[in-house]
Short mmCIF file of C-alpha atoms in Angstrom, two decimals:
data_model
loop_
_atom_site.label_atom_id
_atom_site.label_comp_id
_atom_site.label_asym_id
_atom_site.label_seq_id
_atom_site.Cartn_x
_atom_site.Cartn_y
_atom_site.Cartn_z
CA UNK A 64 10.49 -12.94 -83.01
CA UNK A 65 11.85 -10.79 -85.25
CA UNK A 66 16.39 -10.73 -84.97
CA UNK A 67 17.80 -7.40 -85.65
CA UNK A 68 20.98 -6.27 -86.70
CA UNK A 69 22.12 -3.90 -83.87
CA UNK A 70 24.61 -1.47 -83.94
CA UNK A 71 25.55 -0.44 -80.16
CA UNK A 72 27.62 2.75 -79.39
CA UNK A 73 27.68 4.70 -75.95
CA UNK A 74 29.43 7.41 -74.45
CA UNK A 75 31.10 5.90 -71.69
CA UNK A 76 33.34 4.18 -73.33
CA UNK A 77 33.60 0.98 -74.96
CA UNK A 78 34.99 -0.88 -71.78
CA UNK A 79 32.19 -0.09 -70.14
CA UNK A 80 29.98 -2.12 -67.93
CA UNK A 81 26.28 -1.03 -69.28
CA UNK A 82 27.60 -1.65 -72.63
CA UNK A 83 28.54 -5.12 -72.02
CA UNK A 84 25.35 -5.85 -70.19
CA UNK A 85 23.52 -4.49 -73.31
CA UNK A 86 25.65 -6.37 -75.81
CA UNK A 87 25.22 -10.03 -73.77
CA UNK A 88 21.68 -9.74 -72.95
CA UNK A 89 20.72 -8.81 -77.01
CA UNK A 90 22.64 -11.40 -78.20
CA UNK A 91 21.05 -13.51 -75.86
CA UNK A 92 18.15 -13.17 -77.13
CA UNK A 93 19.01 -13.97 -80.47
CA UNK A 94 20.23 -10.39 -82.13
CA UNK A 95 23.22 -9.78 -84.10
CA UNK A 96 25.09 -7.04 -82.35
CA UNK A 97 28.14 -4.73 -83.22
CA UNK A 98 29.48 -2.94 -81.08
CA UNK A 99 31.17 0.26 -81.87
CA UNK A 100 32.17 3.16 -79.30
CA UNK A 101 34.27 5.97 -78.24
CA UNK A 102 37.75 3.95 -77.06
CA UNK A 103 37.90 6.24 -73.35
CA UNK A 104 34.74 7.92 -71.81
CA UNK A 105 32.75 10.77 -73.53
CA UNK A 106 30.12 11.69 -71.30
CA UNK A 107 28.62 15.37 -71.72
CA UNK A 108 30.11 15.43 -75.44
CA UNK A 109 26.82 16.37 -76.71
CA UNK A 110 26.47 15.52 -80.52
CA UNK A 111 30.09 16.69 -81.07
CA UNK A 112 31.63 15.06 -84.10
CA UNK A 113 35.37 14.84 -85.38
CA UNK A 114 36.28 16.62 -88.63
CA UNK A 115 39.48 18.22 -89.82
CA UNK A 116 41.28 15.06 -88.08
CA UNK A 117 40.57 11.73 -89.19
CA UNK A 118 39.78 8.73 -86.32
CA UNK A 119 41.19 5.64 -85.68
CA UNK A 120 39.57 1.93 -84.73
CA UNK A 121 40.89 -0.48 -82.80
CA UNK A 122 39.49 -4.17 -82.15
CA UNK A 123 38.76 -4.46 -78.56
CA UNK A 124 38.68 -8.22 -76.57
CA UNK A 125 37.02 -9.17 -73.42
CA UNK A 126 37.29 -12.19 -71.69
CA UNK A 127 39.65 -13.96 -74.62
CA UNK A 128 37.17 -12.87 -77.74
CA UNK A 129 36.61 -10.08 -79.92
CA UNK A 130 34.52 -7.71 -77.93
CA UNK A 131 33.95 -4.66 -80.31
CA UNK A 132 35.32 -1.94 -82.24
CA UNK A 133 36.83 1.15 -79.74
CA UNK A 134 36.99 4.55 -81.82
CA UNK A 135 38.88 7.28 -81.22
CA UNK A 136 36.45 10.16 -80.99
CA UNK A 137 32.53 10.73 -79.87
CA UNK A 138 29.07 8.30 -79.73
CA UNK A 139 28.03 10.35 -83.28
CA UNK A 140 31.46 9.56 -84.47
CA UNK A 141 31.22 5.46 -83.07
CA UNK A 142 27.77 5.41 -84.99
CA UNK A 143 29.30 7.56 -88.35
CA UNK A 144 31.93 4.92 -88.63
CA UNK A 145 30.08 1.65 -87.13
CA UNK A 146 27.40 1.92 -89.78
CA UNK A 147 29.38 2.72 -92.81
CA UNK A 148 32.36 0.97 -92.27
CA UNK A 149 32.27 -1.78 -89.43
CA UNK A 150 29.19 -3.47 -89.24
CA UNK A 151 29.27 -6.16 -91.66
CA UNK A 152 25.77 -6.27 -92.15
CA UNK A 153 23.34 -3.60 -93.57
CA UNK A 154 22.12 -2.11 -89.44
CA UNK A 155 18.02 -2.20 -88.68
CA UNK A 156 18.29 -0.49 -85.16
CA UNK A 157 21.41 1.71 -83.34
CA UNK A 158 20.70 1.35 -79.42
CA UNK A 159 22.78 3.80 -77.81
CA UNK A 160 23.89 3.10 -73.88
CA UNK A 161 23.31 1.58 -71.43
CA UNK A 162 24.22 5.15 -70.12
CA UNK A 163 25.59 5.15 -66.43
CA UNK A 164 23.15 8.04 -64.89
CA UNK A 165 19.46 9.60 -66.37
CA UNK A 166 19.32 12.01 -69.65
CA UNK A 167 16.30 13.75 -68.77
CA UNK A 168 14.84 17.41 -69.76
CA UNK A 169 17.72 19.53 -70.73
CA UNK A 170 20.13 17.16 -70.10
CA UNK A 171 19.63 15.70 -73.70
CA UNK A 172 21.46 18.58 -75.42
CA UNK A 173 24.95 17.88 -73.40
CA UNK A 174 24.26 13.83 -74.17
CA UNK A 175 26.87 12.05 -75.79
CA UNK A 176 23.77 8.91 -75.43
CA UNK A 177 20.89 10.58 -77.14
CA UNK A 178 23.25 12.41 -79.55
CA UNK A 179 24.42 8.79 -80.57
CA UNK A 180 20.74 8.01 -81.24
CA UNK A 181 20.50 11.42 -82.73
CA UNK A 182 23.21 10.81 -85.32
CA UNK A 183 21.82 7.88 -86.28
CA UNK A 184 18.54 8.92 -87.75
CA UNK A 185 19.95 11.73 -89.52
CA UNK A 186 21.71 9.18 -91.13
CA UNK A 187 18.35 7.56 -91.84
CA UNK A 188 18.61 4.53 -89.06
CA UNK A 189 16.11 3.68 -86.49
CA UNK A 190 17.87 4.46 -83.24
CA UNK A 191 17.06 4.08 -79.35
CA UNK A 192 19.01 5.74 -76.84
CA UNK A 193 18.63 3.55 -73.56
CA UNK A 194 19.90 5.22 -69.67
CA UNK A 195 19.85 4.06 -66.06
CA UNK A 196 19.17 6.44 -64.07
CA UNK A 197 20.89 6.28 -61.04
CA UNK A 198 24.90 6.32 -61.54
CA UNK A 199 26.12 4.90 -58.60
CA UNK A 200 23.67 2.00 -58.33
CA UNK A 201 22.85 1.80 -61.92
CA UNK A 202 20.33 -1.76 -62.35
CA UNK A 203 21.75 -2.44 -65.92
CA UNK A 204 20.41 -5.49 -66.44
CA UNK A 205 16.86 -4.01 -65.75
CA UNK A 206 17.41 -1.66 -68.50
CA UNK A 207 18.47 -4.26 -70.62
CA UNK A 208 15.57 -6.89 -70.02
CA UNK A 209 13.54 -4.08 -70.38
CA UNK A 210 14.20 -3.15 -73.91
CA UNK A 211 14.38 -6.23 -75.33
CA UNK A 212 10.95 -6.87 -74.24
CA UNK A 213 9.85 -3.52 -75.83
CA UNK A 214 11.51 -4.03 -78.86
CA UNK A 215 9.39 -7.57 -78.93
CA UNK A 216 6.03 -5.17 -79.18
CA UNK A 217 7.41 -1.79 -80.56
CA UNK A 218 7.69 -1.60 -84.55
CA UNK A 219 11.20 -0.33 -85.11
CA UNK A 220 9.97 0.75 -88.48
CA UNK A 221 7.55 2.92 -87.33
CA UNK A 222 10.25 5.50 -86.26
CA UNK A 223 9.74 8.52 -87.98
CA UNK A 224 12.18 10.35 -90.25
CA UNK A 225 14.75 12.19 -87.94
CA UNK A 226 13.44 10.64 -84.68
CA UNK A 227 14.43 8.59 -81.91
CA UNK A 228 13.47 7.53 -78.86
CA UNK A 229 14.84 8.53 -75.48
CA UNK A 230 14.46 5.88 -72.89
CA UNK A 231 15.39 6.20 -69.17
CA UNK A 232 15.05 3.64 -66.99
CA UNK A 233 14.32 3.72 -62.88
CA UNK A 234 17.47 1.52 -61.24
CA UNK A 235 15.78 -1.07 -59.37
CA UNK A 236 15.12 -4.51 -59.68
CA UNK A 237 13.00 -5.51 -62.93
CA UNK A 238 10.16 -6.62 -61.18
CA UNK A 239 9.59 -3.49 -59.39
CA UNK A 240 9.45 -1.37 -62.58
CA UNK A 241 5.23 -0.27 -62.75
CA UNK A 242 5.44 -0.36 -66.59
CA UNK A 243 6.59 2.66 -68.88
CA UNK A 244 4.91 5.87 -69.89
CA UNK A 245 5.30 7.81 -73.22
CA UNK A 246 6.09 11.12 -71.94
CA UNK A 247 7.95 14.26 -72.99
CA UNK A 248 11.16 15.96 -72.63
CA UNK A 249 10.76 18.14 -69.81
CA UNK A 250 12.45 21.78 -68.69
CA UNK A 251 14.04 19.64 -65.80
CA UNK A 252 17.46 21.64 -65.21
CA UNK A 253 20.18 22.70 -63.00
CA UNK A 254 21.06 25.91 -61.24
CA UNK A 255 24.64 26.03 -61.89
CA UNK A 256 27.09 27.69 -60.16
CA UNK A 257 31.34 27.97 -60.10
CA UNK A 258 33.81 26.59 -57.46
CA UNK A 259 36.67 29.19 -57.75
CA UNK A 260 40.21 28.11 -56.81
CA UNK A 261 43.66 29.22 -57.37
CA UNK A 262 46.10 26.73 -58.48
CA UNK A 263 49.48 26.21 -57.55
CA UNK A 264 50.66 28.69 -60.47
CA UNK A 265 48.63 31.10 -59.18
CA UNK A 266 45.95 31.15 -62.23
CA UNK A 267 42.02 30.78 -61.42
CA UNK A 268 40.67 27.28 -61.90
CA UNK A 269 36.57 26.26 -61.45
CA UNK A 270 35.17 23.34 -60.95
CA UNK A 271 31.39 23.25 -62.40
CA UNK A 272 28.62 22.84 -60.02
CA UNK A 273 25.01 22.52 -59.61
CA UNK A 274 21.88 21.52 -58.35
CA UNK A 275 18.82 20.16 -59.99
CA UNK A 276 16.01 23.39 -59.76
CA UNK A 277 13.00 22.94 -58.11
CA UNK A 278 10.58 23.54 -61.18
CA UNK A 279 6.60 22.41 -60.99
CA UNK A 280 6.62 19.94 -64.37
CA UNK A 281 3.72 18.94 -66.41
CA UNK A 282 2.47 15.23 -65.65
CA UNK A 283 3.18 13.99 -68.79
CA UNK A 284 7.47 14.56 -68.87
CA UNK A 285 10.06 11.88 -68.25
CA UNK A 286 11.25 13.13 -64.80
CA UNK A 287 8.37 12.81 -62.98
CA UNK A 288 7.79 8.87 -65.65
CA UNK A 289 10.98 7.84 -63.14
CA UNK A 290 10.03 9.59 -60.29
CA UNK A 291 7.41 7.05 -59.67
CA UNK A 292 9.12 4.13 -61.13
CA UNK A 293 7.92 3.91 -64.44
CA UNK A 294 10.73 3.45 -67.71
CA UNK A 295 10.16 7.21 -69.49
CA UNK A 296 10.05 7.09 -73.35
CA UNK A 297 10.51 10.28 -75.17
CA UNK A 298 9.81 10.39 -78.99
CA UNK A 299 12.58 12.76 -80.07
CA UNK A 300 13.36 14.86 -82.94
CA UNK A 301 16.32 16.19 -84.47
CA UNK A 302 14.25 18.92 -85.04
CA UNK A 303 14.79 22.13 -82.79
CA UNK A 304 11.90 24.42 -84.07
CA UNK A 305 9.90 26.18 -81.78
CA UNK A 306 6.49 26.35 -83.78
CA UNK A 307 4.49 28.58 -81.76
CA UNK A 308 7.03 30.98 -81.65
CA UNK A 309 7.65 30.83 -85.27
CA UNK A 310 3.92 31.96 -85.77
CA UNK A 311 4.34 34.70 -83.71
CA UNK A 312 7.53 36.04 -85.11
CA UNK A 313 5.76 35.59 -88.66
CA UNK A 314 2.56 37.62 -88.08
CA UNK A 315 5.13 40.12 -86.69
CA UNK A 316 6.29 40.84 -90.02
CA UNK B 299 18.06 52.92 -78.93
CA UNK B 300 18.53 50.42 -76.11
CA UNK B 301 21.63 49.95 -74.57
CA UNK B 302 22.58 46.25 -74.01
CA UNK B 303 24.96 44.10 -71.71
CA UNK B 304 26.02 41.45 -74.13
CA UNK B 305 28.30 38.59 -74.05
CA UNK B 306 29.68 37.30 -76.40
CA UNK B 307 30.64 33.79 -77.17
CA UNK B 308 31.83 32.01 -80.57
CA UNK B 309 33.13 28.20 -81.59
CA UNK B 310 35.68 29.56 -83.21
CA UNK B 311 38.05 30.59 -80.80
CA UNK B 312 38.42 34.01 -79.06
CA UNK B 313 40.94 34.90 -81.36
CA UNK B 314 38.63 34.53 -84.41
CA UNK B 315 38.24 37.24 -86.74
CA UNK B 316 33.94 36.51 -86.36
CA UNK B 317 33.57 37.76 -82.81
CA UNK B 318 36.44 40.69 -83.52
CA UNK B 319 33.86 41.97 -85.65
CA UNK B 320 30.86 41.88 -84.04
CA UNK B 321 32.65 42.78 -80.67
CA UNK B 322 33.35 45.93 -82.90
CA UNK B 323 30.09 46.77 -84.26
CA UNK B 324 28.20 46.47 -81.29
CA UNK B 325 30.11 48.22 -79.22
CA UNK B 326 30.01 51.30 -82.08
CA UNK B 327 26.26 50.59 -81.90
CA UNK B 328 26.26 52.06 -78.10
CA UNK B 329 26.04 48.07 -76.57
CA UNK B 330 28.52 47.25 -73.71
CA UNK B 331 30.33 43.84 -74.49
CA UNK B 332 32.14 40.88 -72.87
CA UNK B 333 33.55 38.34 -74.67
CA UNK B 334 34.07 34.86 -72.65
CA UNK B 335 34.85 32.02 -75.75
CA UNK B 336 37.12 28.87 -76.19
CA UNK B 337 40.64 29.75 -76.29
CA UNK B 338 40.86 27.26 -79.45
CA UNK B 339 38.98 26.31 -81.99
CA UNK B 340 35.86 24.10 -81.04
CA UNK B 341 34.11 23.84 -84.48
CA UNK B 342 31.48 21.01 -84.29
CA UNK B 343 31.84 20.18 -80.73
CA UNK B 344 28.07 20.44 -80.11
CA UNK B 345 26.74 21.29 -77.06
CA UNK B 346 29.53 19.41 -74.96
CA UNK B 347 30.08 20.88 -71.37
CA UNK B 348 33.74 20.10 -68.87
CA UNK B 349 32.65 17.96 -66.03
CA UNK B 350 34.67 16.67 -63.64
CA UNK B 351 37.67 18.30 -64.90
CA UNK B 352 37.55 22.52 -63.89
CA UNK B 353 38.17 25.44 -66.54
CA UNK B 354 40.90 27.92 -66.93
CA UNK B 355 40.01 31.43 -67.87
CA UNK B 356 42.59 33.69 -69.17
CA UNK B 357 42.65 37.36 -70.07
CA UNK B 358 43.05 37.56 -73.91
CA UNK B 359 45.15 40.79 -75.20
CA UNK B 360 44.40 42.39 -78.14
CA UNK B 361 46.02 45.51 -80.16
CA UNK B 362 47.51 46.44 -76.95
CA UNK B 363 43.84 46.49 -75.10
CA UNK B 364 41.98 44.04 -72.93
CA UNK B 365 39.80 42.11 -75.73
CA UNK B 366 38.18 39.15 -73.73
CA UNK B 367 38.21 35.78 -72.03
CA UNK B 368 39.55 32.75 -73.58
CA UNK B 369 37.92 29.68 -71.64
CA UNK B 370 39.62 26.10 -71.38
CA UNK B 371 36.30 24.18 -72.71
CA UNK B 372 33.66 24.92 -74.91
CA UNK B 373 30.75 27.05 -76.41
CA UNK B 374 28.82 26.11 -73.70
CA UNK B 375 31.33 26.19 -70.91
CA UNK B 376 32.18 29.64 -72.01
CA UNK B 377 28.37 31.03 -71.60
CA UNK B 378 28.02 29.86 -68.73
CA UNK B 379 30.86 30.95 -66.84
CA UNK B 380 30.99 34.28 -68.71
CA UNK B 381 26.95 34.51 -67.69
CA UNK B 382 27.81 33.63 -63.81
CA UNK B 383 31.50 34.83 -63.10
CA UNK B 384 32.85 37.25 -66.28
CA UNK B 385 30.48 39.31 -67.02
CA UNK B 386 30.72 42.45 -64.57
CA UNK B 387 26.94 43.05 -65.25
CA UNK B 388 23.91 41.48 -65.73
CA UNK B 389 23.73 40.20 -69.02
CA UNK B 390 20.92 40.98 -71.16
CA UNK B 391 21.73 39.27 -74.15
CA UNK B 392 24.05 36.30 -75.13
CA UNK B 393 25.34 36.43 -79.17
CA UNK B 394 27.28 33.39 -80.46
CA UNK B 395 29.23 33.87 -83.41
CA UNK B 396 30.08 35.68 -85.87
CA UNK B 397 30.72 31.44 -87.00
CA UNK B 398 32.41 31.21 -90.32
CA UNK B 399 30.03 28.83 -92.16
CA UNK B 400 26.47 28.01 -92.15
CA UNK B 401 24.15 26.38 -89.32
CA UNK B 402 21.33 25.43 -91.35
CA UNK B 403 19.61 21.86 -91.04
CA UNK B 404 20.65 19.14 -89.48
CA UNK B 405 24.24 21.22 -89.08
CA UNK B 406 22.43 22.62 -85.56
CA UNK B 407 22.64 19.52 -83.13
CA UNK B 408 26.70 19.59 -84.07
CA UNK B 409 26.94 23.46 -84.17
CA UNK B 410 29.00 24.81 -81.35
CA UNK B 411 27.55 28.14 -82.22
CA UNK B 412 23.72 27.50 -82.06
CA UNK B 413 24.67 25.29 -78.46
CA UNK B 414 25.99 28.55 -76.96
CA UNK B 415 22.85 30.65 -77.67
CA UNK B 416 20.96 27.39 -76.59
CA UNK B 417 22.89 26.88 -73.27
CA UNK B 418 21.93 30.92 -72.03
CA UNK B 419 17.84 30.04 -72.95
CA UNK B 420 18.83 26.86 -70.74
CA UNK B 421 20.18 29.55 -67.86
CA UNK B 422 17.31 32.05 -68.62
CA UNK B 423 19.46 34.33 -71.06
CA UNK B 424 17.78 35.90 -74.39
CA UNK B 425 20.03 34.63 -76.92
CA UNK B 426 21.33 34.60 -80.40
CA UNK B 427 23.70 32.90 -82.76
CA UNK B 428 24.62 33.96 -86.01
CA UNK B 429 26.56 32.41 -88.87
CA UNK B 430 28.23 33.94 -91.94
CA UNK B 431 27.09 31.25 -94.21
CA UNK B 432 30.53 31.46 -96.60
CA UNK B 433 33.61 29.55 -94.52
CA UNK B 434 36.20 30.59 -97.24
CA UNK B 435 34.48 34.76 -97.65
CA UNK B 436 32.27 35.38 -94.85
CA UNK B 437 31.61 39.00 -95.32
CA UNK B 438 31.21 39.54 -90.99
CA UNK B 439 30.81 42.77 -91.32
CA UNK B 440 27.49 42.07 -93.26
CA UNK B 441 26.70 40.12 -90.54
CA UNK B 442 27.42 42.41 -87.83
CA UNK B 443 25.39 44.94 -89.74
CA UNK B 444 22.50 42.70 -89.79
CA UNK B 445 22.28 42.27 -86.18
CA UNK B 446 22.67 45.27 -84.85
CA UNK B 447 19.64 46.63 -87.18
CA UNK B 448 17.83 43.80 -86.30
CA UNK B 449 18.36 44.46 -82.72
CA UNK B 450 16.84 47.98 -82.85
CA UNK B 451 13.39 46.52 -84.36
CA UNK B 452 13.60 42.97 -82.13
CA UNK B 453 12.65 43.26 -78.72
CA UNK B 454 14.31 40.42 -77.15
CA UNK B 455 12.07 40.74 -73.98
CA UNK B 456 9.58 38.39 -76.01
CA UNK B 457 12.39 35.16 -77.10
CA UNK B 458 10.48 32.49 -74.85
CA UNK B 459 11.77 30.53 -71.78
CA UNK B 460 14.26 27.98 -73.03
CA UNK B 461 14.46 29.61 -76.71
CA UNK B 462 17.16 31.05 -79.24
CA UNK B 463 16.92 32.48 -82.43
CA UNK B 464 19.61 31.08 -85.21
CA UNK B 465 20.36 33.47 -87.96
CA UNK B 466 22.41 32.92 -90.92
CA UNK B 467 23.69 35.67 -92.76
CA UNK B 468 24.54 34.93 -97.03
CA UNK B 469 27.84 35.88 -96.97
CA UNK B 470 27.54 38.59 -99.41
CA UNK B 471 27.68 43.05 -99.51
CA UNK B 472 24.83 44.20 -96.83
CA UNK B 473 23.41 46.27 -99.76
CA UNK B 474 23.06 43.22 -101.39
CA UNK B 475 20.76 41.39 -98.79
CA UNK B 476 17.16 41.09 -99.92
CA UNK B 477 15.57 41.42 -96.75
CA UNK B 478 15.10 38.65 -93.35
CA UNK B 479 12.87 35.39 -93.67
CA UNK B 480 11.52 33.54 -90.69
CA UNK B 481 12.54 29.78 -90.96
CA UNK B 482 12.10 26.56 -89.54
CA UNK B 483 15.49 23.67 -89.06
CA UNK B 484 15.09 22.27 -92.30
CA UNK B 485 16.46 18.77 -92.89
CA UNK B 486 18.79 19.35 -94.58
CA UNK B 487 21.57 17.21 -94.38
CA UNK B 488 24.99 15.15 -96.03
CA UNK B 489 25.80 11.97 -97.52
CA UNK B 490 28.38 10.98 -95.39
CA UNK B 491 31.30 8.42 -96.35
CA UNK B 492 35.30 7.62 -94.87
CA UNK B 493 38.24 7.76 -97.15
CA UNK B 494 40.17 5.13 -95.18
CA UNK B 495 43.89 4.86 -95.09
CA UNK B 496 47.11 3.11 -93.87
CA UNK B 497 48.90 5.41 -91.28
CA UNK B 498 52.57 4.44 -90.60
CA UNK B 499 52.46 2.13 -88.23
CA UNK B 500 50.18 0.00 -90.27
CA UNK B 501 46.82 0.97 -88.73
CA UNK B 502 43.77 2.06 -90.49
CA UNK B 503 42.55 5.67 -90.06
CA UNK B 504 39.15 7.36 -91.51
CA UNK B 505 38.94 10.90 -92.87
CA UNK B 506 34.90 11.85 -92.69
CA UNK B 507 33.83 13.19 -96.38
CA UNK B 508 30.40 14.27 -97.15
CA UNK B 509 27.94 15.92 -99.91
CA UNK B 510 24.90 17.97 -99.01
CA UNK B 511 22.38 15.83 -99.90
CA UNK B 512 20.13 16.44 -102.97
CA UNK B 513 16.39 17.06 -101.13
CA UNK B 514 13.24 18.73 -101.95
CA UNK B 515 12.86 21.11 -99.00
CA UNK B 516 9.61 22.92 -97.68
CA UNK B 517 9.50 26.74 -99.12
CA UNK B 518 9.75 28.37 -95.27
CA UNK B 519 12.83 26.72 -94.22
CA UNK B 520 16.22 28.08 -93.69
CA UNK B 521 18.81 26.50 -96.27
CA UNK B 522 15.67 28.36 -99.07
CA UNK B 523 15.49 31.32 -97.64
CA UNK B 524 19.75 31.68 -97.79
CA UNK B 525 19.67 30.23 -101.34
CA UNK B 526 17.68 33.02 -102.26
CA UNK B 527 20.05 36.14 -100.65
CA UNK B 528 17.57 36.62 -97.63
CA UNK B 529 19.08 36.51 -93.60
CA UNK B 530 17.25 33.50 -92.05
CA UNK B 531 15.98 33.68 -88.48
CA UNK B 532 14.99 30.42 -87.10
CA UNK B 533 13.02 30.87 -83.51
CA UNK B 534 14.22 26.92 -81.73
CA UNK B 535 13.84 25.76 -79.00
CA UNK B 536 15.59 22.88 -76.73
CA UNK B 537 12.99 20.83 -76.57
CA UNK B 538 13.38 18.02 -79.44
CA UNK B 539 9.88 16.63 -78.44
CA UNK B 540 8.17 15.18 -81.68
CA UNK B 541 4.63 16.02 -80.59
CA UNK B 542 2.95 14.16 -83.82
CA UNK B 543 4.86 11.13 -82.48
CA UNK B 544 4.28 11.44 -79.44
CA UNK B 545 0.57 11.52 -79.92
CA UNK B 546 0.37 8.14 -81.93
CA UNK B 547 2.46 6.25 -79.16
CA UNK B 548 0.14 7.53 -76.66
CA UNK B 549 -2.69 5.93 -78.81
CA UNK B 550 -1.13 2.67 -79.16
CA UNK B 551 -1.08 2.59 -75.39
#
């Protein structure tokens, strides 16, 4: 088999558990992994990235050893820094996650995970962004076994220019999992609506909240890929351009 | 003409001179306005949203008058509370900006300003943002010219579901201009490196430094048409599928 050199960032947080999972089982089977990622949780930073203040690194340990480097600022920030500066050898592949909870349809613009795997191929790295789906019960080590037997078939080098792939992955037990499906980002999104409360002050506060919209979807998107158990993976650009609208607008002219 | 509800929003900060301006011009233009924006500055914070923590919104005074509402969170927090709780109206139209500098490229996935036109087509809002392309001599009032003209000829009624247009105005005299190009994203994008340094208390701290990167770039994209002294409108979308990807992946199958 072919060993990478990994660089691993997430967004929540360097201490936590799907990154760990991810970290032991590639190394496990034989990778060379670095591990570099925003030092407290980041969820929902979307590709937000730190300028006009520097960031700081510190080593992090886990169970008596050097664990990985914790940075003080976002996933794109983790990767920035992890390629240029910590990862002592040149990187073949960024993984992003294992993300606690699914990045599906338009949640992938408020993802601190697929913005890590964003960041990296505008930097010109191959870059996967891995999820479980289901935050409470996550199944990381599914996710896990699961992409390292992908990336034992899939050609890392045949990632485009500015792309990425988005994989989410159902949270059950590996041998449950009915395969994957190449699928699409889909419209998948919540109605959202505000809590008001007063505080004790007396100044407004609201709490965000929301529930996912029942939408009819296309067969071939990543929510309804999970819905019936299959890993979704999304071939993602960094490109935002709406093509058939562009024609329009230019014939209008 | 028709008359508009519009709100506002910016990455700048409520209290930036960018959304003064066009909060001016529109309103002179006959449009009724609310501005809802961060109540600090949240340059590159990309489309990051407040979860489980709430928002504050406060009422922001301005030369004696009742400007607007500066939000506790972001771009995107600030469109959609302004969208569901501010606004007294329905709003027809969301604007983001004026920003003071360019969103061309690969600038868009970190651009607070581009996220807040993206998060209303996420809600169901026509939307806009627009950038002065000049940080240091923006010329907003060229900008703020630009739009409202634009507006007259544009019928928003036909930006598609889940769409925003991101315009980018050379920050020069409006007499100046040479006219409006429809664009795609280019890729256009930085050479990134850290200046490292000693802090103190002996730890090591990174200062992000970057050059636009020397590329040859497609004639219809937006960095060329802004080289050139013409507005650029690019029609995006929030999809990031890569559709010529996707199809070879579903051939390997």
């Amino acid at each position: 088999m072919i060993v990478l050199n990994i660089l691993i960032t997430n967004d929540d947080g360097v201490k936590a558990e799907g990154i760990a999972v991810l970290k032991k089982v590639l190394m496990q089977s034989g990778h060379s992994v670095t591990v570099a990622a925003p030092e407290t949780e980041k969820s929902a930073t979307g590709h937000a990235i730190t300028l006009r203040r520097p960031i700081w690194v510190k080593e992090i340990e886990k169970d008596g050893g050097f664990f990985g480097y914790g940075v003080t600022g976002t996933p794109a920030d983790s990767v920035k820094i992890g390629v240029l500066e910590l990862a002592s050898e040149k990187v073949d592949l960024v993984v992003s996650g294992i993300n606690r909870g699914a990045n599906l349809g338009t949640d992938i613009p408020y993802s601190g995970t697929v913005s890590g795997a964003l960041e990296a191929s505008i930097m010109g790295y191959p870059a996967v962004a891995i999820s479980s789906i289901d935050p409470h019960d996550p199944y990381f080590e599914t996710a896990a076994a699961f992409l390292v037997k992908y990336l034992k078939e899939f050609d890392i080098r045949t990632i485009p220019n500015l792309g990425a792939l988005n994989i989410n992955v159902p949270s059950i037990p590996y041998e449950e999992l009915k395969g994957y499906k190449i699928t699409r980002q889909s419209s998948r999104r919540f109605d959202d609506y505000y809590e008001k409360r007063e505080d004790p002050y007396g100044n407004y506060y609201y709490w965000l909240m929301g529930n996912i919209k029942k939408e009819k979807l296309p067969e071939d998107n990543d929510w309804v890929a999970i819905e019936h158990d299959y890993v979704s993976i999304s071939p993602l650009t960094i490109f935002m351009n709406d093509n058939r609208w562009y024609e329009e607008l230019k014939k209008g002219r």
